[in-house]
PDB file of C-alpha atoms in Angstrom:
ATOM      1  CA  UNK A   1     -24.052  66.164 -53.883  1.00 66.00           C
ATOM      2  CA  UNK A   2     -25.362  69.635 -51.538  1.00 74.00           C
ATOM      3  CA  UNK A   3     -25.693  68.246 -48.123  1.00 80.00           C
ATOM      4  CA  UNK A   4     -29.192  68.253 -46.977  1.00 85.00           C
ATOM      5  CA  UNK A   5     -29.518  69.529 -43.445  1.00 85.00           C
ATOM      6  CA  UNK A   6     -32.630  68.361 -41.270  1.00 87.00           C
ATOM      7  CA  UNK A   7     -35.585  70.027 -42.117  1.00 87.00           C
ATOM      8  CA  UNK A   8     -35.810  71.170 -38.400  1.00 86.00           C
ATOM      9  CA  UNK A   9     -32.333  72.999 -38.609  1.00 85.00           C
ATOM     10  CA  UNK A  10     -32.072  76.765 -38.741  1.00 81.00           C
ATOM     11  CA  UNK A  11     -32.910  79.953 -36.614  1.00 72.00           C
ATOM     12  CA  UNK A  12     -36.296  81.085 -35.316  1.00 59.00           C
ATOM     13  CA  UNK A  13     -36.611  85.143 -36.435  1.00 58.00           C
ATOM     14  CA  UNK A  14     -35.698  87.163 -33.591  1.00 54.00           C
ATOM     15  CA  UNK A  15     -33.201  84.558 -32.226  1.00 53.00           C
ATOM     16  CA  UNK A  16     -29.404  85.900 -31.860  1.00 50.00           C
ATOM     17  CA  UNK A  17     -26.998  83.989 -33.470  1.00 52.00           C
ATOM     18  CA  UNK A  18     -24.830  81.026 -31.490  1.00 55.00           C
ATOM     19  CA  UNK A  19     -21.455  81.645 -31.128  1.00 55.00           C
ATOM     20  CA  UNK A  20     -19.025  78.625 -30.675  1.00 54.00           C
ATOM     21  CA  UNK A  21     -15.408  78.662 -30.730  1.00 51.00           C
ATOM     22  CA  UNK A  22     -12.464  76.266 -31.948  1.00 49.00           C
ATOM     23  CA  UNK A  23      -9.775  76.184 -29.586  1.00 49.00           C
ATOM     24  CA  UNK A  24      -6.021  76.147 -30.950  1.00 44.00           C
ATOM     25  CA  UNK A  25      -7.049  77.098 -34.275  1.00 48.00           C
ATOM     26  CA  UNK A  26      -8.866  80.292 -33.418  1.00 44.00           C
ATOM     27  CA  UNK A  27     -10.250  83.024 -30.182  1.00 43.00           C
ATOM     28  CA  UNK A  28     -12.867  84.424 -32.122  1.00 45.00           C
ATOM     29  CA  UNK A  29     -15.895  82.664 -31.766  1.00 48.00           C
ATOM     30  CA  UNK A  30     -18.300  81.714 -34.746  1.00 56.00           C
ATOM     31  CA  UNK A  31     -21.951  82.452 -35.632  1.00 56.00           C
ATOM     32  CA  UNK A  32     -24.157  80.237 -36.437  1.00 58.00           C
ATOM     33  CA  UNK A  33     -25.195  81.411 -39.950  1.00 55.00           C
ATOM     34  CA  UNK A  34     -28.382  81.805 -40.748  1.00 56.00           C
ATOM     35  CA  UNK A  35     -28.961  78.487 -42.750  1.00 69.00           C
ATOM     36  CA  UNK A  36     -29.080  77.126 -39.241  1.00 78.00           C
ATOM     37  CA  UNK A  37     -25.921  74.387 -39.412  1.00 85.00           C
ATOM     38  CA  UNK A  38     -21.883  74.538 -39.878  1.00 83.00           C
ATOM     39  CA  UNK A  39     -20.449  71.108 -41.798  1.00 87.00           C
ATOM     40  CA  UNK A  40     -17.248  70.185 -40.471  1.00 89.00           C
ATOM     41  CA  UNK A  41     -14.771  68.191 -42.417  1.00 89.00           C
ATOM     42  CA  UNK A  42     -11.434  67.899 -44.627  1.00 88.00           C
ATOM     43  CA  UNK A  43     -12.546  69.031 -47.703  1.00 86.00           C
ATOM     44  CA  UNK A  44     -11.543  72.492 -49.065  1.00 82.00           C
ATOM     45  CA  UNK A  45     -13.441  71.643 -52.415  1.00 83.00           C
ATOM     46  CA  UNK A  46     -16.581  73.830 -52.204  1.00 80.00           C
ATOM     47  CA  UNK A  47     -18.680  71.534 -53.992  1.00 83.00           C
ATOM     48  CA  UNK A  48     -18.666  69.412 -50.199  1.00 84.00           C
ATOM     49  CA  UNK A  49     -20.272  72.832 -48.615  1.00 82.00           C
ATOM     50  CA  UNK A  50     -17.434  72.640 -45.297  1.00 84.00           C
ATOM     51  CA  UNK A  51     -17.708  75.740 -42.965  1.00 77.00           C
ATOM     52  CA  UNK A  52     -14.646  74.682 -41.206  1.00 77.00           C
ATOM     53  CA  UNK A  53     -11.595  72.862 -42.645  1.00 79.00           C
ATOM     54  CA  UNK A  54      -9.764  70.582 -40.611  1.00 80.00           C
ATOM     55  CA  UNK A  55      -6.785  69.433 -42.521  1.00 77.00           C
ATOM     56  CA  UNK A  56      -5.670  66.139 -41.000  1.00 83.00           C
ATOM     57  CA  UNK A  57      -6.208  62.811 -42.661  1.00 88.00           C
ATOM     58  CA  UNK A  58      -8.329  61.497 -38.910  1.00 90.00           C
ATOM     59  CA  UNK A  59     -11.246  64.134 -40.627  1.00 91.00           C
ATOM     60  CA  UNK A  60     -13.334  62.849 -43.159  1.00 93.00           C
ATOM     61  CA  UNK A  61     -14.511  64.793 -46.314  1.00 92.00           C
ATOM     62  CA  UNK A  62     -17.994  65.396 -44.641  1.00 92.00           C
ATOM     63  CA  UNK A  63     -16.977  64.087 -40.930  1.00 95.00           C
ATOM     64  CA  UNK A  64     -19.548  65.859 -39.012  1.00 94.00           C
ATOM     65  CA  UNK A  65     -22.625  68.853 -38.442  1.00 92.00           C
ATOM     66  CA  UNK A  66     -23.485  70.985 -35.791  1.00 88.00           C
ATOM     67  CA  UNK A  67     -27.308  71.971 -36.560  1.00 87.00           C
ATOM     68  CA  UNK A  68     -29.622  74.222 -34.315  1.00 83.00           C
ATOM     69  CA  UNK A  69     -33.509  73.168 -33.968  1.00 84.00           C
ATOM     70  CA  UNK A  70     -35.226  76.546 -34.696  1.00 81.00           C
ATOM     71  CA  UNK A  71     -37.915  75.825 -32.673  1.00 78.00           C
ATOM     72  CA  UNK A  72     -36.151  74.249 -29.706  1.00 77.00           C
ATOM     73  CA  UNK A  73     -33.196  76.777 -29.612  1.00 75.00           C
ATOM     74  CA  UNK A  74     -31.263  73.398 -29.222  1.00 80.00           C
ATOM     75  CA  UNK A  75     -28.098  72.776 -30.796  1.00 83.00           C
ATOM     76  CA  UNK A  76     -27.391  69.305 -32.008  1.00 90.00           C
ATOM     77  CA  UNK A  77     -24.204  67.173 -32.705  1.00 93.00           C
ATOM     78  CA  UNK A  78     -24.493  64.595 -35.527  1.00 95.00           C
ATOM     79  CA  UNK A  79     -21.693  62.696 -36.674  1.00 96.00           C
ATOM     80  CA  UNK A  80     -21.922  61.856 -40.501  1.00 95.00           C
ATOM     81  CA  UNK A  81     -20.565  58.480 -40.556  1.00 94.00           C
ATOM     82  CA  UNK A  82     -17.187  59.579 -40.518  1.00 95.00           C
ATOM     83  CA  UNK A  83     -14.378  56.793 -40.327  1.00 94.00           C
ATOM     84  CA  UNK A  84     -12.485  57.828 -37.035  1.00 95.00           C
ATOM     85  CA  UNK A  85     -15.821  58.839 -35.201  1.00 95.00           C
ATOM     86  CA  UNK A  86     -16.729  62.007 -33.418  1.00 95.00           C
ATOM     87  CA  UNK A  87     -16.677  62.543 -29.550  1.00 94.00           C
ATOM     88  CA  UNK A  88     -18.928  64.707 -27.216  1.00 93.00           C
ATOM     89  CA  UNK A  89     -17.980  65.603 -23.998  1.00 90.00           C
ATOM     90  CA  UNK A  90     -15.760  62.263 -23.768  1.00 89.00           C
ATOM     91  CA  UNK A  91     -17.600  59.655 -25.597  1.00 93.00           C
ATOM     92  CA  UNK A  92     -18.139  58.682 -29.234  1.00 94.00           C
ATOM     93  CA  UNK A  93     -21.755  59.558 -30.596  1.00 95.00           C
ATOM     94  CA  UNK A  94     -24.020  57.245 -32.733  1.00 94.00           C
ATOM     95  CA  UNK A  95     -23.420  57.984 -36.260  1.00 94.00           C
ATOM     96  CA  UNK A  96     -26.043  59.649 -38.270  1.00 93.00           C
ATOM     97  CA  UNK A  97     -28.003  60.159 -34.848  1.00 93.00           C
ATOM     98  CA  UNK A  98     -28.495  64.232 -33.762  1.00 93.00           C
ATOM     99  CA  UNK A  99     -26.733  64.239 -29.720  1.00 93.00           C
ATOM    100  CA  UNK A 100     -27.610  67.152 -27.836  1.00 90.00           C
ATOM    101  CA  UNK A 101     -24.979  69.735 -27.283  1.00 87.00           C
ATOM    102  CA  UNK A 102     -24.818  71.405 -23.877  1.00 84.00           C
ATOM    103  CA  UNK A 103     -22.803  75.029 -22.939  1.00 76.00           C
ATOM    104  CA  UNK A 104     -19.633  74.103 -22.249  1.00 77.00           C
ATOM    105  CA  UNK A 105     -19.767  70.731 -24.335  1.00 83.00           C
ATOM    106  CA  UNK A 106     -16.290  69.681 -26.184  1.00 85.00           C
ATOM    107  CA  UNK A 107     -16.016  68.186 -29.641  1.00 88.00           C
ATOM    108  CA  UNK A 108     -13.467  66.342 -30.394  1.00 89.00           C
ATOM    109  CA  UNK A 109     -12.646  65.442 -34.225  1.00 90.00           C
ATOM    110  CA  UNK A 110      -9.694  63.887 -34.920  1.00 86.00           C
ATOM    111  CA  UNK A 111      -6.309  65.671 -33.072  1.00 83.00           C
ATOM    112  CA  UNK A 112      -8.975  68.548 -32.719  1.00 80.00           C
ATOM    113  CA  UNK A 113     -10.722  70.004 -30.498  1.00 79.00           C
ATOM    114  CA  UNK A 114     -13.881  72.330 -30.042  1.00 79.00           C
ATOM    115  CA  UNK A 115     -15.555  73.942 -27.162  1.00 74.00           C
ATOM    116  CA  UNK A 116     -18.901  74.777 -27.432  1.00 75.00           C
ATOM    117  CA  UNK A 117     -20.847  78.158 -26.178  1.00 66.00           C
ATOM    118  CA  UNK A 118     -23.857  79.894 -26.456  1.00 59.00           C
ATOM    119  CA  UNK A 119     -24.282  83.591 -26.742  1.00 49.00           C
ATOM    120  CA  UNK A 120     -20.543  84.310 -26.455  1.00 43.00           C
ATOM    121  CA  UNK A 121     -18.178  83.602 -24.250  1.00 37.00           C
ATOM    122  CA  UNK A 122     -18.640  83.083 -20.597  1.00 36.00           C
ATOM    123  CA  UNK A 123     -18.938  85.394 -17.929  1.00 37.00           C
ATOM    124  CA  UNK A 124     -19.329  86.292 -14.468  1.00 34.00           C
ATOM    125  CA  UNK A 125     -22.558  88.001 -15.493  1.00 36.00           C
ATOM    126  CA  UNK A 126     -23.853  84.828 -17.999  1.00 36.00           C
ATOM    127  CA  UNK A 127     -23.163  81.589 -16.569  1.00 38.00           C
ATOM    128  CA  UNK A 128     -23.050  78.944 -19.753  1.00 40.00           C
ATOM    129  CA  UNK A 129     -25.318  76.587 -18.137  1.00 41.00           C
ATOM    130  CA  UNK A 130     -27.880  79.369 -17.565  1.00 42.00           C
ATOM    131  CA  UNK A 131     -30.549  79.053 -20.550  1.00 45.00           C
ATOM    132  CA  UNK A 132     -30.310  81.753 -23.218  1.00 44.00           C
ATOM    133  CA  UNK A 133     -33.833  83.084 -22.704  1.00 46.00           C
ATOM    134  CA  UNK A 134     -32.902  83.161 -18.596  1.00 52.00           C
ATOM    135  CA  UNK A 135     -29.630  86.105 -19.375  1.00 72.00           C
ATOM    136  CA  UNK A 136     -30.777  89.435 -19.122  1.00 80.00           C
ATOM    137  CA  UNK A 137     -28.902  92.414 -20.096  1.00 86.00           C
ATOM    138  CA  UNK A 138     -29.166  96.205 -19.774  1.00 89.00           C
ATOM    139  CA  UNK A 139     -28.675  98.621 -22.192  1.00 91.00           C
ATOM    140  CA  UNK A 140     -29.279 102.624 -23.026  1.00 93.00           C
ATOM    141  CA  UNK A 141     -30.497 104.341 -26.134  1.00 94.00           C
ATOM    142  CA  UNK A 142     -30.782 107.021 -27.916  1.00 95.00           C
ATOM    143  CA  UNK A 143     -33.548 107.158 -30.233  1.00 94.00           C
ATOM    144  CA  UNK A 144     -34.571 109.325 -33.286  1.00 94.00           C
ATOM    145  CA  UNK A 145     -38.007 109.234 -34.683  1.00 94.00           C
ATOM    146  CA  UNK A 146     -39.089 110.427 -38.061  1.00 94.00           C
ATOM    147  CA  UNK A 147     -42.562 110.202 -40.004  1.00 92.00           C
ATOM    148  CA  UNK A 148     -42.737 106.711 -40.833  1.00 92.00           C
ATOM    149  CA  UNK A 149     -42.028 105.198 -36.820  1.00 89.00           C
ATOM    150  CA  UNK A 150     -45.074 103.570 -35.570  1.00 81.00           C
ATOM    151  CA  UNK A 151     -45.953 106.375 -33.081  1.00 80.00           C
ATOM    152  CA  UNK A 152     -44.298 109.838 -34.890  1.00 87.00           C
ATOM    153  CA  UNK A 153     -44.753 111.971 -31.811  1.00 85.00           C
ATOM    154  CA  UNK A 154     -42.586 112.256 -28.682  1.00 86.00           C
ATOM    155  CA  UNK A 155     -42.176 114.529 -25.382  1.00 85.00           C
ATOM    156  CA  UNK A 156     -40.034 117.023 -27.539  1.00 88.00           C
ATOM    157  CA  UNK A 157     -42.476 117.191 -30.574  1.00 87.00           C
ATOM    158  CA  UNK A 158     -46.256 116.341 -30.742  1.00 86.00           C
ATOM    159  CA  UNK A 159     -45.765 115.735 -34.791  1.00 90.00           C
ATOM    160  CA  UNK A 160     -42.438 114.503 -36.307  1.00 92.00           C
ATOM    161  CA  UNK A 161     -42.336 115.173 -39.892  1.00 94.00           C
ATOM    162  CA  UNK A 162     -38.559 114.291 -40.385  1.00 94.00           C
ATOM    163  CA  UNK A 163     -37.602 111.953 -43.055  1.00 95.00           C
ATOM    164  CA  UNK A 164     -36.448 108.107 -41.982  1.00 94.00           C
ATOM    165  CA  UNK A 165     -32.697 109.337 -44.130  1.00 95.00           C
ATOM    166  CA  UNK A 166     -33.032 112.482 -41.803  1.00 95.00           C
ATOM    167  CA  UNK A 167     -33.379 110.522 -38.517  1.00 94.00           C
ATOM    168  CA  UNK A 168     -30.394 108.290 -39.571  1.00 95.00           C
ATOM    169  CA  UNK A 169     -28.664 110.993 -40.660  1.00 95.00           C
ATOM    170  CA  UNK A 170     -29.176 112.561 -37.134  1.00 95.00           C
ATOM    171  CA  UNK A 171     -28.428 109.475 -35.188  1.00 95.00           C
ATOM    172  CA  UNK A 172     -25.132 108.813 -37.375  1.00 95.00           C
ATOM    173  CA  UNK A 173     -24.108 112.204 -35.851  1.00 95.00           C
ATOM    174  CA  UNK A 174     -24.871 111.594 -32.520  1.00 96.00           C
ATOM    175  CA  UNK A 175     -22.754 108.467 -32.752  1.00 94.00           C
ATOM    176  CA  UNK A 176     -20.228 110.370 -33.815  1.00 94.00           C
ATOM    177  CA  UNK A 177     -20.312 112.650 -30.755  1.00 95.00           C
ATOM    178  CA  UNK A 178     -19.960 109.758 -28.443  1.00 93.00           C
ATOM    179  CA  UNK A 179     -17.122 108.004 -30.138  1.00 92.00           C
ATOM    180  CA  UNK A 180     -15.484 111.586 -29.892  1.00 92.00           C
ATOM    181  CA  UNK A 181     -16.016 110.996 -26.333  1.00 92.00           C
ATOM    182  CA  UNK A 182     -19.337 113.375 -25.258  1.00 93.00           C
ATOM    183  CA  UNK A 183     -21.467 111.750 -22.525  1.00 94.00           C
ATOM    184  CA  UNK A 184     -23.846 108.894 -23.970  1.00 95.00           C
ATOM    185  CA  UNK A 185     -26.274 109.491 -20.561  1.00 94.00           C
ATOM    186  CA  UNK A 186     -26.050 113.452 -21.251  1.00 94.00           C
ATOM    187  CA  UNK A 187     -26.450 113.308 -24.914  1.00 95.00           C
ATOM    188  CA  UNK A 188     -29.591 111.177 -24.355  1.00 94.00           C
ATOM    189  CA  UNK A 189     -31.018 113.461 -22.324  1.00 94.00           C
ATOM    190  CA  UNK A 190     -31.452 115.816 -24.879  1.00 94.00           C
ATOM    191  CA  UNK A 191     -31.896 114.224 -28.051  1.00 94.00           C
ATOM    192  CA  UNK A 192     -33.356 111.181 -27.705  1.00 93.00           C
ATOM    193  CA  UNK A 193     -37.393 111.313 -28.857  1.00 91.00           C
ATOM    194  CA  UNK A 194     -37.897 108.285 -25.992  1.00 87.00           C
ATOM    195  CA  UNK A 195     -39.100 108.916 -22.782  1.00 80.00           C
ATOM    196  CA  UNK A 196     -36.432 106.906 -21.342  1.00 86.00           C
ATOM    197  CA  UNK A 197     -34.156 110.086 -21.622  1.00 88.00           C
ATOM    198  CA  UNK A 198     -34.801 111.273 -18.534  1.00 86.00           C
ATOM    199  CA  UNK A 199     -33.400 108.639 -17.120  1.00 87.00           C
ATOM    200  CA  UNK A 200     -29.934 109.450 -20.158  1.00 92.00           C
ATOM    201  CA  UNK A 201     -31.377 106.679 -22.030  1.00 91.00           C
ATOM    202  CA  UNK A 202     -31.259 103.778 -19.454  1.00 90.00           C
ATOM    203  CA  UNK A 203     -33.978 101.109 -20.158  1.00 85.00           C
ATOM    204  CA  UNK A 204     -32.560  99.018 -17.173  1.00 84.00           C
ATOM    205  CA  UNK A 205     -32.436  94.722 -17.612  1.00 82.00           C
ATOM    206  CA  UNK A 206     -34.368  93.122 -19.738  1.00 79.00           C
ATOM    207  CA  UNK A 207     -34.769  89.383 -21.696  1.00 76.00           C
ATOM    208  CA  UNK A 208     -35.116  87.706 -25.028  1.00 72.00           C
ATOM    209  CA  UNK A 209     -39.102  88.995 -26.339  1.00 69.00           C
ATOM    210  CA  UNK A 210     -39.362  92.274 -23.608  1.00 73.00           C
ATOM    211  CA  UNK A 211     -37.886  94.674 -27.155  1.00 77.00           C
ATOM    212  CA  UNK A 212     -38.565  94.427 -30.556  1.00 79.00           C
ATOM    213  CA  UNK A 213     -36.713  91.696 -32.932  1.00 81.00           C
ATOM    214  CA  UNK A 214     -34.230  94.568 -34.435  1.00 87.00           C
ATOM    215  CA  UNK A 215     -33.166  96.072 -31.070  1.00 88.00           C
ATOM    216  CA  UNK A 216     -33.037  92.858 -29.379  1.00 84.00           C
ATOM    217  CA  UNK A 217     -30.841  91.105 -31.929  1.00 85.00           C
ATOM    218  CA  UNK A 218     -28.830  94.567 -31.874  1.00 88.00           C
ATOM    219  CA  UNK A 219     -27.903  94.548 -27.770  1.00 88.00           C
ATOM    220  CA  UNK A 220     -27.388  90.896 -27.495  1.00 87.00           C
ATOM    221  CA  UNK A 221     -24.871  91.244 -29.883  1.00 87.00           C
ATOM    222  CA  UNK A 222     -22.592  93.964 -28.087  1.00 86.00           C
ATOM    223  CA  UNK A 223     -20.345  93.820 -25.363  1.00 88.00           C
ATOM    224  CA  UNK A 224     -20.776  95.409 -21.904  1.00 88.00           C
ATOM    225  CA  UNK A 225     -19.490  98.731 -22.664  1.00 90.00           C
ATOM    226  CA  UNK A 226     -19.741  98.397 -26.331  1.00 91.00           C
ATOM    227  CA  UNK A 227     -21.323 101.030 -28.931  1.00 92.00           C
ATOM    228  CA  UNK A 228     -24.248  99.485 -31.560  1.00 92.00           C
ATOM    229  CA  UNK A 229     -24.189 101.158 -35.053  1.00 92.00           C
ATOM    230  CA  UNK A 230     -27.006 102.595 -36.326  1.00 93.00           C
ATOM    231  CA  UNK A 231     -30.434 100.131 -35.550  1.00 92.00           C
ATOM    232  CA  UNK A 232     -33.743 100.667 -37.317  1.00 92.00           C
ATOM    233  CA  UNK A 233     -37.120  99.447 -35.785  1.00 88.00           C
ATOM    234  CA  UNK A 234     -40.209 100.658 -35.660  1.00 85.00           C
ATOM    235  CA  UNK A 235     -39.623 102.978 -33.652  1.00 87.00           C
ATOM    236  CA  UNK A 236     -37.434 104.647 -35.349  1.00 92.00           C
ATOM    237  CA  UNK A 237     -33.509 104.693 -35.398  1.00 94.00           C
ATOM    238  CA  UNK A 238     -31.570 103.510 -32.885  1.00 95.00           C
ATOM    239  CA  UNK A 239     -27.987 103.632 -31.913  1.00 95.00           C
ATOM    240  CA  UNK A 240     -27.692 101.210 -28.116  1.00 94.00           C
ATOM    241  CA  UNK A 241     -25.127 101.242 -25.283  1.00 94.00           C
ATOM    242  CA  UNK A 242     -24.715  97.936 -23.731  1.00 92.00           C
ATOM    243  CA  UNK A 243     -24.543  98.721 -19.761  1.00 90.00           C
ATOM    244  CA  UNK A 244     -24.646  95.402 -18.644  1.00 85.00           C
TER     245      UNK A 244
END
């Protein structure tokens, strides 16, 4: 039978995806998909729906789920009335009974265990206690407009009459000149149809709502230091350095 996740479980738009990690089985942290919940259990037959296998006979078929309240940007723990139990952060949980998971917060399944963070890994710059909406970040851009951006004009043309395929085309190539190792800031400077190239493309810190959904979702999701591919908004077409 499908399992049928709380009706409150899923992602708010604009909302970057969580990222949680499984220690000794994996360093690569996971996303929260989009349906807003990962099962967690023994079963590898797909009919049972489990996002992560855990192959020891302590895990049930269905032992537990880890759902996120879209409009609480909460993540929950809810054991599934497993036989062995599930712990959080050192003591069993109420079966069938959604238990607040905090940055930082361990699972423990069976011989298993799970450490639990938000927006990535850790850092000096992102403390994992610090709420999500609270972690700014800074990023440049470059941006191409064509015809169809919200405001088809910039300080280099007063009409753009390029094509959207022409302005990705164009951005693809400017990407291509930075991975080849040509100045992002000096690059920007010149080609970029926002006014922020003055400054080579630097749109200095900014939080969760302060850029549109697209390029928001787009810089969270890099690395300090780290390259976006190409990023359509209204705008226009993006590509995003993540400074900080």
């Amino acid at each position: 039978m499908p399992f049928q996740p709380p009706e409150w479980a899923g992602l708010a738009p604009g909302q970057q995806q969580l990222l949680w990690a499984i220690e000794g089985l994996t360093d690569a942290p996971w996303p929260l998909s989009e349906k807003g919940f990962y099962l967690i259990g023994r079963s590898t037959d797909p009919q049972h729906q489990i996002d992560v296998v855990l192959g020891d006979d302590a895990v049930s078929t269905r032992h537990a789920v880890l759902c996120h309240h879209k409009e609480h940007n909460i993540l929950y723990l809810i054991d599934l009335s497993s036989r062995t139990g599930t712990r959080l952060d050192g003591s069993n949980i109420s079966p069938n009974k959604p238990t607040r998971v905090k940055n930082g917060s361990v699972i423990e399944i069976g011989p298993y265990t799970m450490r639990c963070t938000r927006a990535g890994p850790p850092s000096a710059s992102a403390s994992p206690e610090k709420p999500l909406a609270d972690v700014k970040i800074r990023a440049s851009h470059l941006l191409v407009k064509h015809r169809g951006s919200r405001n088809p004009s910039s300080w280099k043309e007063a009409t753009i009459t390029r094509s959207k395929e022409e302005a990705l085309e164009m951005v693809e190539a400017y990407r291509r000149q930075v991975v080849a190792g040509e100045s992002f800031a000096s690059l920007a400077a010149t080609a970029s149809d926002c006014s922020s190239a003055k400054r080579g493309g630097d749109l200095g810190p900014f939080g969760r709502g302060m850029m549109q959904r697209e390029f928001e979702e787009a810089a969270y999701a890099l690395q300090v230091g780290e390259l976006s591919q190409p990023v359509s908004s209204a705008s226009g077409i993006h590509i995003i350095l993540r400074t900080g």
